Tab-separated table of C-alpha atoms in Angstrom:
chain	number	residue	atom	x	y	z
G	1	UNK	CA	-13.497	29.459	-65.429
G	2	UNK	CA	-12.026	27.749	-68.501
G	3	UNK	CA	-10.088	24.485	-68.325
G	4	UNK	CA	-7.064	26.481	-69.383
G	5	UNK	CA	-7.437	28.803	-66.386
G	6	UNK	CA	-8.012	25.878	-64.035
G	7	UNK	CA	-4.759	24.317	-65.185
G	8	UNK	CA	-2.984	27.608	-64.557
G	9	UNK	CA	-3.695	27.299	-60.838
G	10	UNK	CA	-1.273	24.391	-60.606
G	11	UNK	CA	1.804	25.533	-58.770
G	12	UNK	CA	4.357	25.385	-61.596
G	13	UNK	CA	7.936	25.801	-60.313
G	14	UNK	CA	9.544	28.992	-61.528
G	15	UNK	CA	12.799	28.369	-63.438
G	16	UNK	CA	15.991	29.043	-61.526
G	17	UNK	CA	17.089	32.665	-61.882
G	18	UNK	CA	20.836	33.165	-62.217
G	19	UNK	CA	23.168	35.820	-63.488
G	20	UNK	CA	23.887	35.813	-67.220
G	21	UNK	CA	26.643	33.375	-68.191
G	22	UNK	CA	29.256	36.018	-68.938
G	23	UNK	CA	31.903	33.359	-69.492
G	24	UNK	CA	29.778	31.532	-72.076
G	25	UNK	CA	31.342	32.053	-75.493
G	26	UNK	CA	28.708	31.919	-78.237
G	27	UNK	CA	29.626	32.362	-81.890
G	28	UNK	CA	27.192	32.779	-84.772
G	29	UNK	CA	28.578	31.942	-88.198
G	30	UNK	CA	27.010	32.884	-91.515
G	31	UNK	CA	28.320	30.688	-94.330
G	32	UNK	CA	28.050	31.630	-97.991
G	33	UNK	CA	25.749	34.210	-99.531
G	34	UNK	CA	22.510	33.143	-97.859
G	35	UNK	CA	24.149	32.617	-94.492
G	36	UNK	CA	25.866	35.973	-94.776
G	37	UNK	CA	22.547	37.693	-95.466
G	38	UNK	CA	20.952	36.005	-92.457
G	39	UNK	CA	23.913	36.999	-90.314
G	40	UNK	CA	23.607	40.609	-91.452
G	41	UNK	CA	19.907	40.565	-90.590
G	42	UNK	CA	20.739	39.488	-87.032
G	43	UNK	CA	23.370	42.207	-86.747
G	44	UNK	CA	20.923	44.812	-88.024
G	45	UNK	CA	18.293	43.666	-85.509
G	46	UNK	CA	20.701	44.219	-82.634
G	47	UNK	CA	21.245	40.658	-81.384
G	48	UNK	CA	23.744	40.865	-78.518
G	49	UNK	CA	25.839	38.536	-76.401
G	50	UNK	CA	27.333	36.642	-79.357
G	51	UNK	CA	30.298	36.939	-81.709
G	52	UNK	CA	29.362	37.243	-85.389
G	53	UNK	CA	31.548	35.610	-88.037
G	54	UNK	CA	31.023	35.757	-91.801
G	55	UNK	CA	32.625	32.961	-93.838
G	56	UNK	CA	32.591	32.926	-97.622
G	57	UNK	CA	34.590	32.097	-100.739
G	58	UNK	CA	33.362	35.320	-102.345
G	59	UNK	CA	35.574	38.261	-101.387
G	60	UNK	CA	33.114	40.826	-102.733
G	61	UNK	CA	30.253	39.437	-100.633
G	62	UNK	CA	32.454	39.508	-97.547
G	63	UNK	CA	33.321	43.152	-98.177
G	64	UNK	CA	29.623	44.059	-97.833
G	65	UNK	CA	29.261	42.388	-94.440
G	66	UNK	CA	29.518	44.402	-91.222
G	67	UNK	CA	30.376	41.303	-89.185
G	68	UNK	CA	33.315	41.998	-86.838
G	69	UNK	CA	35.070	38.850	-88.046
G	70	UNK	CA	35.283	37.818	-91.697
G	71	UNK	CA	36.995	34.746	-93.101
G	72	UNK	CA	37.661	34.186	-96.767
G	73	UNK	CA	38.068	30.454	-97.299
G	74	UNK	CA	39.609	28.624	-100.238
G	75	UNK	CA	41.653	31.579	-101.426
G	76	UNK	CA	43.982	29.364	-103.481
G	77	UNK	CA	41.103	27.336	-104.906
G	78	UNK	CA	38.665	30.117	-105.824
G	79	UNK	CA	40.788	33.288	-105.979
G	80	UNK	CA	38.019	35.026	-104.039
G	81	UNK	CA	35.503	34.550	-106.849
G	82	UNK	CA	33.086	32.209	-105.104
G	83	UNK	CA	32.261	28.543	-105.625
G	84	UNK	CA	30.050	28.834	-108.690
G	85	UNK	CA	27.176	26.872	-107.135
G	86	UNK	CA	29.468	23.849	-106.823
G	87	UNK	CA	29.204	22.195	-103.365
G	88	UNK	CA	32.368	20.181	-104.011
G	89	UNK	CA	34.289	23.412	-104.481
G	90	UNK	CA	32.703	24.797	-101.311
G	91	UNK	CA	33.751	21.688	-99.378
G	92	UNK	CA	37.314	21.845	-100.709
G	93	UNK	CA	37.510	25.546	-99.853
G	94	UNK	CA	36.605	24.786	-96.233
G	95	UNK	CA	39.134	21.947	-96.133
G	96	UNK	CA	41.813	24.282	-97.461
G	97	UNK	CA	41.099	26.712	-94.623
G	98	UNK	CA	40.461	24.067	-91.940
G	99	UNK	CA	43.244	25.205	-89.606
G	100	UNK	CA	42.169	28.858	-89.833
G	101	UNK	CA	38.584	27.910	-88.971
G	102	UNK	CA	39.731	25.688	-86.116
G	103	UNK	CA	41.771	28.505	-84.556
G	104	UNK	CA	38.851	30.895	-84.939
G	105	UNK	CA	36.410	28.562	-83.158
G	106	UNK	CA	38.764	27.446	-80.418
G	107	UNK	CA	37.321	28.125	-76.962
G	108	UNK	CA	33.685	28.274	-78.151
G	109	UNK	CA	30.973	26.957	-75.831
G	110	UNK	CA	28.183	27.190	-78.435
G	111	UNK	CA	28.384	27.626	-82.189
G	112	UNK	CA	25.415	28.516	-84.385
G	113	UNK	CA	25.920	27.961	-88.093
G	114	UNK	CA	23.462	29.447	-90.549
G	115	UNK	CA	23.480	29.026	-94.296
G	116	UNK	CA	21.226	28.880	-97.294
G	117	UNK	CA	21.484	25.309	-98.517
G	118	UNK	CA	21.480	24.745	-102.258
G	119	UNK	CA	24.380	26.888	-103.459
G	120	UNK	CA	28.057	26.035	-103.483
G	121	UNK	CA	29.696	27.524	-100.399
G	122	UNK	CA	26.769	27.112	-98.006
G	123	UNK	CA	26.034	23.542	-99.045
G	124	UNK	CA	29.625	22.332	-99.308
G	125	UNK	CA	31.417	24.279	-96.587
G	126	UNK	CA	28.813	24.222	-93.800
G	127	UNK	CA	29.195	20.490	-92.936
G	128	UNK	CA	32.974	20.897	-92.718
G	129	UNK	CA	32.684	23.973	-90.482
G	130	UNK	CA	30.190	22.103	-88.280
G	131	UNK	CA	32.561	19.170	-88.019
G	132	UNK	CA	35.363	21.502	-86.918
G	133	UNK	CA	33.086	23.196	-84.352
G	134	UNK	CA	32.145	19.824	-82.878
G	135	UNK	CA	35.807	18.855	-82.674
G	136	UNK	CA	36.441	21.894	-80.453
G	137	UNK	CA	33.824	20.557	-78.011
G	138	UNK	CA	31.277	23.299	-78.692
G	139	UNK	CA	27.532	22.710	-78.633
G	140	UNK	CA	26.902	22.956	-82.371
G	141	UNK	CA	23.551	24.045	-83.796
G	142	UNK	CA	22.700	24.559	-87.455
G	143	UNK	CA	19.836	26.757	-88.642
G	144	UNK	CA	19.583	26.428	-92.410
G	145	UNK	CA	17.117	27.092	-95.203
G	146	UNK	CA	15.882	24.956	-98.066
G	147	UNK	CA	15.587	26.966	-101.302
G	148	UNK	CA	12.520	28.427	-102.924
G	149	UNK	CA	11.376	26.468	-105.974
G	150	UNK	CA	12.112	29.461	-108.178
G	151	UNK	CA	15.801	29.013	-107.321
G	152	UNK	CA	15.845	25.904	-109.528
G	153	UNK	CA	16.008	22.120	-109.249
G	154	UNK	CA	19.769	22.109	-108.946
G	155	UNK	CA	19.562	24.118	-105.752
G	156	UNK	CA	16.873	21.815	-104.339
G	157	UNK	CA	18.943	18.683	-105.055
G	158	UNK	CA	22.080	20.273	-103.623
G	159	UNK	CA	20.173	21.317	-100.505
G	160	UNK	CA	18.833	17.834	-99.764
G	161	UNK	CA	22.309	16.345	-100.028
G	162	UNK	CA	23.902	19.117	-97.978
G	163	UNK	CA	21.333	18.911	-95.167
G	164	UNK	CA	21.773	15.149	-94.947
G	165	UNK	CA	25.532	15.546	-94.591
G	166	UNK	CA	25.261	18.478	-92.176
G	167	UNK	CA	22.964	16.562	-89.821
G	168	UNK	CA	25.821	14.113	-89.158
G	169	UNK	CA	28.009	16.841	-87.681
G	170	UNK	CA	25.746	18.945	-85.438
G	171	UNK	CA	23.988	18.475	-82.112
G	172	UNK	CA	20.736	19.959	-83.392
G	173	UNK	CA	19.584	21.121	-86.799
G	174	UNK	CA	16.660	23.384	-87.651
G	175	UNK	CA	15.635	23.339	-91.308
G	176	UNK	CA	13.530	26.190	-92.625
G	177	UNK	CA	11.636	25.324	-95.789
G	178	UNK	CA	11.402	28.592	-97.697
G	179	UNK	CA	8.775	27.200	-100.054
G	180	UNK	CA	6.601	26.248	-97.077
G	181	UNK	CA	6.913	29.744	-95.680
G	182	UNK	CA	6.020	31.208	-99.063
G	183	UNK	CA	2.855	29.116	-99.310
G	184	UNK	CA	1.657	30.644	-96.056
G	185	UNK	CA	2.622	34.215	-96.893
G	186	UNK	CA	0.694	34.483	-100.127
G	187	UNK	CA	1.815	34.633	-103.738
G	188	UNK	CA	1.860	38.442	-103.873
G	189	UNK	CA	4.621	38.898	-101.314
G	190	UNK	CA	7.765	40.535	-102.685
G	191	UNK	CA	10.973	38.543	-103.033
G	192	UNK	CA	12.691	40.789	-100.472
G	193	UNK	CA	9.939	40.271	-97.905
G	194	UNK	CA	9.895	36.532	-98.555
G	195	UNK	CA	13.601	36.253	-97.745
G	196	UNK	CA	13.142	38.552	-94.749
G	197	UNK	CA	10.495	36.193	-93.355
G	198	UNK	CA	12.964	33.314	-93.533
G	199	UNK	CA	15.621	35.486	-91.908
G	200	UNK	CA	13.177	36.320	-89.105
G	201	UNK	CA	12.791	32.618	-88.304
G	202	UNK	CA	16.558	32.302	-88.070
G	203	UNK	CA	16.680	35.441	-85.939
G	204	UNK	CA	14.060	34.055	-83.543
G	205	UNK	CA	15.955	30.788	-83.241
G	206	UNK	CA	19.229	32.439	-82.271
G	207	UNK	CA	17.586	35.061	-80.057
G	208	UNK	CA	15.359	32.497	-78.355
G	209	UNK	CA	18.168	30.065	-77.601
G	210	UNK	CA	20.853	32.537	-76.591
G	211	UNK	CA	18.724	35.308	-75.079
G	212	UNK	CA	17.895	33.446	-71.893
G	213	UNK	CA	21.616	32.794	-71.321
G	214	UNK	CA	23.345	36.015	-72.263
G	215	UNK	CA	20.796	38.829	-72.135
G	216	UNK	CA	21.609	41.011	-69.096
G	217	UNK	CA	18.018	42.283	-69.130
G	218	UNK	CA	16.466	38.813	-68.938
G	219	UNK	CA	14.411	38.299	-65.785
G	220	UNK	CA	14.630	34.508	-65.842
G	221	UNK	CA	17.984	33.309	-67.096
G	222	UNK	CA	18.815	29.720	-67.905
G	223	UNK	CA	22.115	28.059	-67.164
G	224	UNK	CA	24.121	27.131	-70.254
G	225	UNK	CA	23.884	23.556	-68.992
G	226	UNK	CA	20.081	23.776	-69.344
G	227	UNK	CA	20.430	24.564	-73.031
G	228	UNK	CA	22.960	21.749	-73.429
G	229	UNK	CA	20.431	19.372	-71.864
G	230	UNK	CA	17.778	20.366	-74.405
G	231	UNK	CA	20.032	20.476	-77.478
G	232	UNK	CA	23.101	18.218	-77.126
G	233	UNK	CA	22.878	15.293	-79.530
G	234	UNK	CA	19.170	15.892	-80.200
G	235	UNK	CA	19.233	15.834	-84.005
G	236	UNK	CA	16.256	17.384	-85.768
G	237	UNK	CA	14.647	20.385	-84.092
G	238	UNK	CA	11.895	22.803	-85.026
G	239	UNK	CA	10.846	26.257	-83.899
G	240	UNK	CA	7.568	28.145	-83.650
G	241	UNK	CA	6.728	31.714	-82.684
G	242	UNK	CA	3.496	33.176	-81.390
G	243	UNK	CA	2.167	36.560	-80.280
G	244	UNK	CA	-0.915	36.931	-78.137
G	245	UNK	CA	-2.727	40.078	-77.035
G	246	UNK	CA	-6.042	40.780	-75.367
G	247	UNK	CA	-8.247	38.823	-72.982
G	248	UNK	CA	-6.764	35.419	-73.869
G	249	UNK	CA	-3.261	36.531	-74.763
G	250	UNK	CA	-1.398	33.589	-73.175
G	251	UNK	CA	-3.628	30.943	-74.725
G	252	UNK	CA	-3.458	32.667	-78.122
G	253	UNK	CA	0.343	32.961	-78.080
G	254	UNK	CA	0.865	29.317	-77.124
G	255	UNK	CA	-1.609	28.100	-79.735
G	256	UNK	CA	-0.064	30.265	-82.460
G	257	UNK	CA	3.446	29.090	-81.621
G	258	UNK	CA	2.400	25.449	-81.519
G	259	UNK	CA	0.460	25.762	-84.773
G	260	UNK	CA	2.847	28.028	-86.668
G	261	UNK	CA	3.919	26.824	-90.136
G	262	UNK	CA	7.197	25.172	-89.149
G	263	UNK	CA	5.938	23.252	-86.146
G	264	UNK	CA	2.228	22.551	-86.584
G	265	UNK	CA	2.289	18.875	-87.601
G	266	UNK	CA	5.070	17.809	-85.263
G	267	UNK	CA	4.016	15.336	-82.608
G	268	UNK	CA	5.138	16.962	-79.364
G	269	UNK	CA	5.054	13.593	-77.633
G	270	UNK	CA	8.087	12.602	-79.704
G	271	UNK	CA	10.139	15.581	-78.485
G	272	UNK	CA	13.054	14.966	-76.139
G	273	UNK	CA	13.445	18.612	-75.182
G	274	UNK	CA	11.508	21.882	-75.198
G	275	UNK	CA	12.901	25.395	-74.729
G	276	UNK	CA	10.541	28.354	-74.298
G	277	UNK	CA	11.605	32.003	-74.365
G	278	UNK	CA	9.038	34.685	-73.515
G	279	UNK	CA	9.095	38.466	-73.895
G	280	UNK	CA	6.586	40.171	-71.596
G	281	UNK	CA	5.765	43.434	-69.837
G	282	UNK	CA	7.266	43.841	-66.360
G	283	UNK	CA	3.754	43.757	-64.899
G	284	UNK	CA	3.194	40.264	-66.287
G	285	UNK	CA	1.238	38.275	-63.608
G	286	UNK	CA	2.778	35.138	-62.135
G	287	UNK	CA	-0.426	33.158	-62.667
G	288	UNK	CA	-0.098	33.863	-66.394
G	289	UNK	CA	3.438	32.481	-66.312
G	290	UNK	CA	2.008	29.329	-64.743
G	291	UNK	CA	-0.391	29.155	-67.686
G	292	UNK	CA	2.490	29.325	-70.153
G	293	UNK	CA	4.450	26.572	-68.413
G	294	UNK	CA	1.455	24.295	-67.933
G	295	UNK	CA	0.205	24.752	-71.491
G	296	UNK	CA	3.565	23.903	-73.061
G	297	UNK	CA	4.176	20.964	-70.741
G	298	UNK	CA	0.707	19.626	-71.560
G	299	UNK	CA	1.791	19.226	-75.187
G	300	UNK	CA	5.132	17.575	-74.367
G	301	UNK	CA	5.902	14.096	-73.126
G	302	UNK	CA	6.202	13.971	-69.337
G	303	UNK	CA	9.789	12.748	-69.715
G	304	UNK	CA	10.823	15.651	-71.977
G	305	UNK	CA	13.269	18.227	-70.651
G	306	UNK	CA	11.383	21.554	-70.585
G	307	UNK	CA	13.298	24.785	-69.951
G	308	UNK	CA	11.840	28.298	-69.690
G	309	UNK	CA	13.320	31.793	-69.961
G	310	UNK	CA	11.711	35.232	-69.720
G	311	UNK	CA	12.658	38.799	-70.561
G	312	UNK	CA	10.883	42.012	-69.610
G	313	UNK	CA	10.420	44.310	-72.583
G	314	UNK	CA	8.907	47.777	-72.121
G	315	UNK	CA	7.675	47.753	-75.720
G	316	UNK	CA	5.350	44.838	-74.881
G	317	UNK	CA	1.859	45.763	-73.646
G	318	UNK	CA	0.601	44.439	-70.310
G	319	UNK	CA	-1.913	42.201	-72.072
G	320	UNK	CA	0.611	40.859	-74.575
G	321	UNK	CA	3.233	38.108	-74.780
G	322	UNK	CA	5.705	36.995	-77.455
G	323	UNK	CA	6.740	33.336	-77.325
G	324	UNK	CA	9.455	31.337	-79.070
G	325	UNK	CA	9.114	27.574	-78.635
G	326	UNK	CA	11.905	25.220	-79.697
G	327	UNK	CA	11.394	21.460	-79.688
G	328	UNK	CA	14.279	19.029	-80.121
G	329	UNK	CA	14.859	15.333	-80.537
G	330	UNK	CA	12.045	14.837	-83.026
G	331	UNK	CA	12.300	12.129	-85.662
G	332	UNK	CA	13.369	13.054	-89.174
G	333	UNK	CA	9.927	11.910	-90.324
G	334	UNK	CA	8.298	14.490	-88.075
G	335	UNK	CA	10.669	17.086	-89.478
G	336	UNK	CA	9.614	16.402	-93.060
G	337	UNK	CA	7.897	19.315	-94.740
G	338	UNK	CA	6.315	17.342	-97.557
G	339	UNK	CA	3.228	16.353	-95.560
G	340	UNK	CA	2.453	19.729	-94.058
G	341	UNK	CA	-1.073	21.033	-94.336
G	342	UNK	CA	-1.853	24.635	-95.134
G	343	UNK	CA	-1.845	26.773	-92.012
G	344	UNK	CA	-2.212	30.430	-91.219
G	345	UNK	CA	0.560	32.915	-91.753
G	346	UNK	CA	3.123	33.529	-89.091
G	347	UNK	CA	1.623	35.903	-86.513
G	348	UNK	CA	3.008	39.405	-86.754
């Protein structure tokens, strides 16, 4: 018997099962062109239990979105023609439409804001929208991307400034470094697939955080208060995904999630909170669930808040598991991408 299996015999408490928080109002906002594309990806992938809102200065881009709610900001300033890669114009556009945004977000319990940092609207407007969301009392989480190098130095400089400002106005922020993802996907990947990989990370973040609260098919649901405990005022956060199948499917999934490109060099002992969301077959054995819980908790500090959710999915094989692991409260140094070592591609 392996050490991993021995640890799995520890009687790990099963998370409290409750009914989905039907009264929990969760809104997902895509800001600017990049954020709008990420939002559309989530809509296309069938994410449920949330309200989708597209916000942009570009009227033409908004017309292509299938989001139920669309908000054109800065109409007087931009005439619907976009911000021209000028973050100051994006910020002023959001300020012009502040009251409209405030009314739209009123009554929210949780607000996700996604944008591609580096352009005008995403970089300039996102911090203002986050500030407004926080003022409504909502748990505010940003999931944003840093640009690919081929997008130009101006975008990179804009992104660094925008992320720094955004971090002041959210409870937790997840930054996806597109260039880091690209280095792990190989130089021959198409531009479309490269952007889709980044969108998948954003998708997993939203699905992993909200799924355990709102999904009516989830077997182990978490209270909204559990998510607040892990994410309120936690600052920098990171996310990893892992798929395991075969004889050692639990061990493989945990290891792949822990060592995935966006999380590998983070010191888990610095994390204040950990949220795990698992998708498994309905015949998933309870001793395997103990393995998941024990393995994740072994990486985290004993004082960290660890929360677990699970969904049965008939498309998942009996010897398979899909894990999303979110860690919060890490230092900005740990969240830096500049010191990352080369790691394997995201598991598919």
